[in-house]
């Protein structure tokens, strides 16, 4: 549709569609929403800085990053310090026992590299890993709690690889803030208290002793929580490097913790842990308006889906639609509906899956975008038929959904030299596998990001099925945006499980099309589509659009949408940053 066509459609909408009514906030939500019920859209000003900036999901983590930048550290140095503190103060979301994806822009070489620290399945893993004796998918938490869901952690190797190639300060220096905080202790925050109190799957005695008092209640807000075991682990890694995590006592601890949970044991071996490697990959990039948007490549589906969505929106005058309006929700959700359909079928670990080379082909996306209309709803959609690269096999995959929950974290950093990092990091579900090692960190449940059903009803294989040594598909989408001159213009990313794509698209569109600063973009109401209903954030202006959307034919669901966007934009005077008010994020800079 042309710009004139959109404006004409807007006039028709004002004249002819139903008036907006207040939508119910008690509509059905996601299977397992975070305990917060407030949308968190409180007034908060963007942060400005001239030389460097870091945004993270916890103020103590942001403080650690700022201290490293102030000491002359690189963006990667700061991201490492932030991650190590997040593993302590936000243990429900990320840590040494999880995985991550990191984009690094090197200001000297003007090159962008994508680092893959995604977890891997053990050699004993098989496609039926999450099926019961009758061949049916296990209940989610029956699969999660215990060692069956634990993949080999990737964070330490990712951090070491990125530091080797982009670090400036000594490796050991980056551990100091987290070690001091683990030994000194930190005050339990309101959010951590709520999440602990809501947790019903703490069975392992070690994790119960750490998070609960003698009566089994969550430690109250303000309680000083110390983790000397985590401090000892960090001291070992600071002294001996990441290899100490994958061999020796720490590796033994990981294997014993995962495999020793009698109710749901894992099958990790020392060989599985020792064999882990982080991978430097080519990012995926594509144009949007006057910018070049880059994000994470497979095994994450996030980058491809974000770029597909933006490419399909390119022809529409999204700026004229405005933020939090009927038309912006309709058009963006329809583009996301199509992108998610491709995600379900085609994306997986590229070492195992023939991901079609044409998923970002302009002609293919133009044809997909032509399906989006102003006068009707797409409804149920299926994956398209993207072209394949020369020499690539055409594999007929079945759609494969997998549970992916929003206990993840986002870090964005720019340093004084112009280097930039966008990193999304996770242990998957809230508190991961609910297994804490003797070393004071929680193990992931990342293997439940694989599809539980390994094949479709027609027998075709699911691209994201479990296989030994494979990395599960993700939706994480750390993003760096370049301007027409090749300069870093914006950084963004978010936690949010399979909704990450929608959160990142909203944030980019808000900054690029609607001219919002990063703080306003992060706080903007969340909405989107994951091939099902249009999902609208409760207690926000978009929830009030539900009657209009239903009248057009959309199926609508009003949810708690607990994103955790962190974003930074470059200005002529330096940087401006924002942290999602739905969590406890903070921006620091000088």
mmCIF file of C-alpha atoms in Angstrom, residues 297-527:
data_model
loop_
_atom_site.group_PDB
_atom_site.id
_atom_site.type_symbol
_atom_site.label_atom_id
_atom_site.label_comp_id
_atom_site.label_asym_id
_atom_site.label_seq_id
_atom_site.Cartn_x
_atom_site.Cartn_y
_atom_site.Cartn_z
ATOM 1 C CA UNK A 297 21.970 -15.348 12.983
ATOM 2 C CA UNK A 298 20.875 -18.987 13.557
ATOM 3 C CA UNK A 299 20.612 -20.887 15.814
ATOM 4 C CA UNK A 300 18.629 -17.842 16.892
ATOM 5 C CA UNK A 301 15.503 -17.123 14.899
ATOM 6 C CA UNK A 302 15.265 -13.658 16.401
ATOM 7 C CA UNK A 303 17.441 -11.753 13.974
ATOM 8 C CA UNK A 304 15.864 -13.236 10.845
ATOM 9 C CA UNK A 305 12.319 -12.645 12.115
ATOM 10 C CA UNK A 306 13.047 -9.036 13.137
ATOM 11 C CA UNK A 307 14.534 -8.308 9.710
ATOM 12 C CA UNK A 308 11.677 -10.075 7.911
ATOM 13 C CA UNK A 309 9.118 -8.037 9.839
ATOM 14 C CA UNK A 310 10.862 -4.748 9.095
ATOM 15 C CA UNK A 311 11.257 -5.644 5.417
ATOM 16 C CA UNK A 312 7.532 -6.335 5.110
ATOM 17 C CA UNK A 313 6.744 -3.018 6.839
ATOM 18 C CA UNK A 314 9.102 -1.021 4.600
ATOM 19 C CA UNK A 315 6.398 -0.305 1.990
ATOM 20 C CA UNK A 316 3.958 1.092 4.533
ATOM 21 C CA UNK A 317 3.954 4.573 6.043
ATOM 22 C CA UNK A 318 4.318 3.389 9.620
ATOM 23 C CA UNK A 319 5.317 6.894 10.730
ATOM 24 C CA UNK A 320 1.924 8.237 9.641
ATOM 25 C CA UNK A 321 0.126 5.502 11.553
ATOM 26 C CA UNK A 322 1.551 6.734 14.851
ATOM 27 C CA UNK A 323 2.393 4.880 18.040
ATOM 28 C CA UNK A 324 -0.165 2.835 19.996
ATOM 29 C CA UNK A 325 -2.825 3.149 17.288
ATOM 30 C CA UNK A 326 -5.176 0.701 15.615
ATOM 31 C CA UNK A 327 -3.343 0.831 12.293
ATOM 32 C CA UNK A 328 0.158 0.443 13.695
ATOM 33 C CA UNK A 329 -0.935 -2.561 15.770
ATOM 34 C CA UNK A 330 -2.717 -4.112 12.773
ATOM 35 C CA UNK A 331 0.069 -3.741 10.212
ATOM 36 C CA UNK A 332 2.968 -4.603 12.517
ATOM 37 C CA UNK A 333 1.139 -7.620 13.965
ATOM 38 C CA UNK A 334 0.329 -8.939 10.483
ATOM 39 C CA UNK A 335 3.979 -8.701 9.424
ATOM 40 C CA UNK A 336 5.032 -10.477 12.619
ATOM 41 C CA UNK A 337 2.431 -13.188 12.010
ATOM 42 C CA UNK A 338 4.133 -14.025 8.697
ATOM 43 C CA UNK A 339 7.664 -13.876 10.129
ATOM 44 C CA UNK A 340 6.795 -16.177 13.033
ATOM 45 C CA UNK A 341 5.337 -18.731 10.626
ATOM 46 C CA UNK A 342 8.705 -18.990 8.868
ATOM 47 C CA UNK A 343 10.473 -19.164 12.215
ATOM 48 C CA UNK A 344 8.441 -22.186 13.294
ATOM 49 C CA UNK A 345 9.396 -24.191 10.234
ATOM 50 C CA UNK A 346 12.797 -23.237 8.964
ATOM 51 C CA UNK A 347 15.191 -22.105 11.709
ATOM 52 C CA UNK A 348 17.467 -24.284 13.815
ATOM 53 C CA UNK A 349 21.131 -24.935 14.520
ATOM 54 C CA UNK A 350 22.851 -24.428 11.133
ATOM 55 C CA UNK A 351 25.219 -27.320 11.853
ATOM 56 C CA UNK A 352 22.168 -29.623 11.696
ATOM 57 C CA UNK A 353 19.535 -27.700 9.743
ATOM 58 C CA UNK A 354 19.440 -26.465 6.134
ATOM 59 C CA UNK A 355 18.167 -22.952 6.961
ATOM 60 C CA UNK A 356 16.906 -21.562 3.621
ATOM 61 C CA UNK A 357 19.234 -18.881 2.301
ATOM 62 C CA UNK A 358 16.295 -16.920 0.914
ATOM 63 C CA UNK A 359 14.498 -16.109 4.155
ATOM 64 C CA UNK A 360 15.758 -12.525 3.741
ATOM 65 C CA UNK A 361 15.475 -12.442 -0.047
ATOM 66 C CA UNK A 362 13.881 -9.076 -1.021
ATOM 67 C CA UNK A 363 11.598 -10.565 -3.674
ATOM 68 C CA UNK A 364 10.407 -13.277 -1.306
ATOM 69 C CA UNK A 365 9.661 -10.766 1.455
ATOM 70 C CA UNK A 366 7.954 -8.427 -0.998
ATOM 71 C CA UNK A 367 5.607 -11.241 -1.964
ATOM 72 C CA UNK A 368 4.951 -12.063 1.699
ATOM 73 C CA UNK A 369 4.331 -8.397 2.451
ATOM 74 C CA UNK A 370 1.810 -8.189 -0.385
ATOM 75 C CA UNK A 371 -0.415 -10.457 1.700
ATOM 76 C CA UNK A 372 -0.910 -7.710 4.322
ATOM 77 C CA UNK A 373 -4.087 -5.710 3.715
ATOM 78 C CA UNK A 374 -5.853 -2.773 5.313
ATOM 79 C CA UNK A 375 -9.332 -4.233 4.780
ATOM 80 C CA UNK A 376 -8.990 -7.728 6.201
ATOM 81 C CA UNK A 377 -7.060 -9.965 8.571
ATOM 82 C CA UNK A 378 -4.700 -12.693 7.421
ATOM 83 C CA UNK A 379 -5.893 -15.166 10.032
ATOM 84 C CA UNK A 380 -4.066 -18.472 10.070
ATOM 85 C CA UNK A 381 -0.903 -18.370 7.986
ATOM 86 C CA UNK A 382 1.670 -20.987 7.090
ATOM 87 C CA UNK A 383 5.357 -20.718 6.326
ATOM 88 C CA UNK A 384 6.285 -19.454 2.897
ATOM 89 C CA UNK A 385 8.505 -21.018 0.253
ATOM 90 C CA UNK A 386 11.754 -19.037 0.459
ATOM 91 C CA UNK A 387 14.390 -19.675 -2.206
ATOM 92 C CA UNK A 388 17.467 -21.687 -1.254
ATOM 93 C CA UNK A 389 21.081 -20.833 -1.952
ATOM 94 C CA UNK A 390 22.891 -22.433 -4.862
ATOM 95 C CA UNK A 391 23.968 -25.908 -3.837
ATOM 96 C CA UNK A 392 21.720 -25.937 -0.774
ATOM 97 C CA UNK A 393 19.390 -28.885 -0.209
ATOM 98 C CA UNK A 394 15.649 -28.239 -0.119
ATOM 99 C CA UNK A 395 14.445 -29.995 3.046
ATOM 100 C CA UNK A 396 10.733 -30.324 3.851
ATOM 101 C CA UNK A 397 10.519 -29.500 7.551
ATOM 102 C CA UNK A 398 7.410 -29.615 9.704
ATOM 103 C CA UNK A 399 6.376 -26.720 11.927
ATOM 104 C CA UNK A 400 7.862 -27.118 15.392
ATOM 105 C CA UNK A 401 6.887 -24.954 18.332
ATOM 106 C CA UNK A 402 8.767 -25.097 21.614
ATOM 107 C CA UNK A 403 8.154 -23.442 24.975
ATOM 108 C CA UNK A 404 10.483 -20.502 25.552
ATOM 109 C CA UNK A 405 9.876 -18.343 28.597
ATOM 110 C CA UNK A 406 11.030 -14.806 29.330
ATOM 111 C CA UNK A 407 13.657 -15.249 32.064
ATOM 112 C CA UNK A 408 16.437 -13.653 30.076
ATOM 113 C CA UNK A 409 18.408 -10.399 30.272
ATOM 114 C CA UNK A 410 19.729 -7.728 27.914
ATOM 115 C CA UNK A 411 22.930 -5.670 27.974
ATOM 116 C CA UNK A 412 23.889 -2.784 25.675
ATOM 117 C CA UNK A 413 27.208 -0.916 25.866
ATOM 118 C CA UNK A 414 29.107 1.752 23.923
ATOM 119 C CA UNK A 415 32.610 2.737 24.979
ATOM 120 C CA UNK A 416 34.687 5.897 24.546
ATOM 121 C CA UNK A 417 36.401 4.496 21.435
ATOM 122 C CA UNK A 418 33.105 3.825 19.664
ATOM 123 C CA UNK A 419 33.009 0.047 20.186
ATOM 124 C CA UNK A 420 29.530 -1.311 20.836
ATOM 125 C CA UNK A 421 27.964 -4.473 22.298
ATOM 126 C CA UNK A 422 24.417 -5.788 22.292
ATOM 127 C CA UNK A 423 24.134 -9.016 24.281
ATOM 128 C CA UNK A 424 21.109 -11.153 25.168
ATOM 129 C CA UNK A 425 21.772 -13.734 27.862
ATOM 130 C CA UNK A 426 19.617 -16.400 29.489
ATOM 131 C CA UNK A 427 19.117 -19.543 31.550
ATOM 132 C CA UNK A 428 15.681 -19.924 29.821
ATOM 133 C CA UNK A 429 12.880 -20.378 32.364
ATOM 134 C CA UNK A 430 12.634 -18.524 35.664
ATOM 135 C CA UNK A 431 15.509 -19.970 37.756
ATOM 136 C CA UNK A 432 16.361 -22.356 34.909
ATOM 137 C CA UNK A 433 16.399 -26.026 35.871
ATOM 138 C CA UNK A 434 16.047 -25.056 39.558
ATOM 139 C CA UNK A 435 19.404 -26.714 40.172
ATOM 140 C CA UNK A 436 22.163 -24.732 41.872
ATOM 141 C CA UNK A 437 25.719 -26.005 41.737
ATOM 142 C CA UNK A 438 28.064 -26.101 44.713
ATOM 143 C CA UNK A 439 29.783 -23.238 42.899
ATOM 144 C CA UNK A 440 26.833 -20.925 43.581
ATOM 145 C CA UNK A 441 25.310 -20.572 40.096
ATOM 146 C CA UNK A 442 22.102 -21.963 38.589
ATOM 147 C CA UNK A 443 22.079 -24.383 35.669
ATOM 148 C CA UNK A 444 19.967 -23.647 32.605
ATOM 149 C CA UNK A 445 16.957 -25.570 31.309
ATOM 150 C CA UNK A 446 17.824 -24.600 27.744
ATOM 151 C CA UNK A 447 17.154 -28.021 26.218
ATOM 152 C CA UNK A 448 13.421 -27.398 26.591
ATOM 153 C CA UNK A 449 13.861 -24.774 23.853
ATOM 154 C CA UNK A 450 13.981 -27.750 21.497
ATOM 155 C CA UNK A 451 10.664 -28.923 20.067
ATOM 156 C CA UNK A 452 9.200 -31.657 22.259
ATOM 157 C CA UNK A 453 7.705 -33.404 19.209
ATOM 158 C CA UNK A 454 10.548 -34.376 16.837
ATOM 159 C CA UNK A 455 8.302 -34.817 13.779
ATOM 160 C CA UNK A 456 5.088 -33.436 12.348
ATOM 161 C CA UNK A 457 1.872 -35.399 11.937
ATOM 162 C CA UNK A 458 2.934 -36.192 8.377
ATOM 163 C CA UNK A 459 6.247 -37.612 9.567
ATOM 164 C CA UNK A 460 8.369 -34.721 8.312
ATOM 165 C CA UNK A 461 11.199 -33.850 10.717
ATOM 166 C CA UNK A 462 11.068 -30.725 12.864
ATOM 167 C CA UNK A 463 14.125 -28.537 12.276
ATOM 168 C CA UNK A 464 14.426 -27.760 15.987
ATOM 169 C CA UNK A 465 14.211 -31.368 17.227
ATOM 170 C CA UNK A 466 16.629 -32.639 19.878
ATOM 171 C CA UNK A 467 19.903 -34.101 18.585
ATOM 172 C CA UNK A 468 23.244 -34.798 20.298
ATOM 173 C CA UNK A 469 25.568 -31.796 20.324
ATOM 174 C CA UNK A 470 22.917 -29.523 18.835
ATOM 175 C CA UNK A 471 22.130 -25.961 19.936
ATOM 176 C CA UNK A 472 18.415 -25.282 20.528
ATOM 177 C CA UNK A 473 16.674 -22.605 18.503
ATOM 178 C CA UNK A 474 16.307 -19.269 20.250
ATOM 179 C CA UNK A 475 14.330 -16.072 19.747
ATOM 180 C CA UNK A 476 16.990 -13.783 21.202
ATOM 181 C CA UNK A 477 17.659 -10.793 18.963
ATOM 182 C CA UNK A 478 20.497 -8.531 20.142
ATOM 183 C CA UNK A 479 20.557 -5.753 17.556
ATOM 184 C CA UNK A 480 22.897 -3.023 16.306
ATOM 185 C CA UNK A 481 21.653 -0.444 13.798
ATOM 186 C CA UNK A 482 23.916 1.517 11.432
ATOM 187 C CA UNK A 483 23.197 4.841 9.737
ATOM 188 C CA UNK A 484 23.775 5.627 6.061
ATOM 189 C CA UNK A 485 27.427 6.444 6.790
ATOM 190 C CA UNK A 486 28.110 3.105 8.464
ATOM 191 C CA UNK A 487 28.182 4.525 11.985
ATOM 192 C CA UNK A 488 26.521 2.806 14.939
ATOM 193 C CA UNK A 489 23.211 4.613 15.366
ATOM 194 C CA UNK A 490 21.272 2.425 17.820
ATOM 195 C CA UNK A 491 21.588 -0.659 19.979
ATOM 196 C CA UNK A 492 18.646 -2.644 21.310
ATOM 197 C CA UNK A 493 17.477 -5.989 22.588
ATOM 198 C CA UNK A 494 15.119 -7.538 25.085
ATOM 199 C CA UNK A 495 14.272 -10.637 27.080
ATOM 200 C CA UNK A 496 10.798 -12.066 26.664
ATOM 201 C CA UNK A 497 10.915 -15.653 25.404
ATOM 202 C CA UNK A 498 9.224 -16.064 22.040
ATOM 203 C CA UNK A 499 7.893 -12.487 22.307
ATOM 204 C CA UNK A 500 11.420 -11.036 22.021
ATOM 205 C CA UNK A 501 10.950 -10.462 18.291
ATOM 206 C CA UNK A 502 7.853 -8.340 18.923
ATOM 207 C CA UNK A 503 9.564 -6.321 21.665
ATOM 208 C CA UNK A 504 12.596 -5.574 19.520
ATOM 209 C CA UNK A 505 10.485 -4.655 16.473
ATOM 210 C CA UNK A 506 8.386 -2.302 18.600
ATOM 211 C CA UNK A 507 11.499 -0.621 19.970
ATOM 212 C CA UNK A 508 13.163 -0.173 16.572
ATOM 213 C CA UNK A 509 9.997 1.127 14.925
ATOM 214 C CA UNK A 510 9.454 3.502 17.842
ATOM 215 C CA UNK A 511 12.926 5.000 17.456
ATOM 216 C CA UNK A 512 13.119 4.987 13.639
ATOM 217 C CA UNK A 513 9.539 5.701 12.522
ATOM 218 C CA UNK A 514 8.054 7.518 15.477
ATOM 219 C CA UNK A 515 11.151 9.443 16.561
ATOM 220 C CA UNK A 516 11.046 8.351 20.197
ATOM 221 C CA UNK A 517 14.126 8.347 22.386
ATOM 222 C CA UNK A 518 15.277 4.960 23.732
ATOM 223 C CA UNK A 519 13.549 5.419 27.081
ATOM 224 C CA UNK A 520 10.192 6.278 25.550
ATOM 225 C CA UNK A 521 10.601 3.442 23.031
ATOM 226 C CA UNK A 522 11.279 0.908 25.775
ATOM 227 C CA UNK A 523 8.300 2.097 27.822
ATOM 228 C CA UNK A 524 5.901 2.071 24.864
ATOM 229 C CA UNK A 525 3.050 -0.440 25.121
ATOM 230 C CA UNK A 526 3.913 -3.932 23.902
ATOM 231 C CA UNK A 527 1.872 -5.760 21.280
#
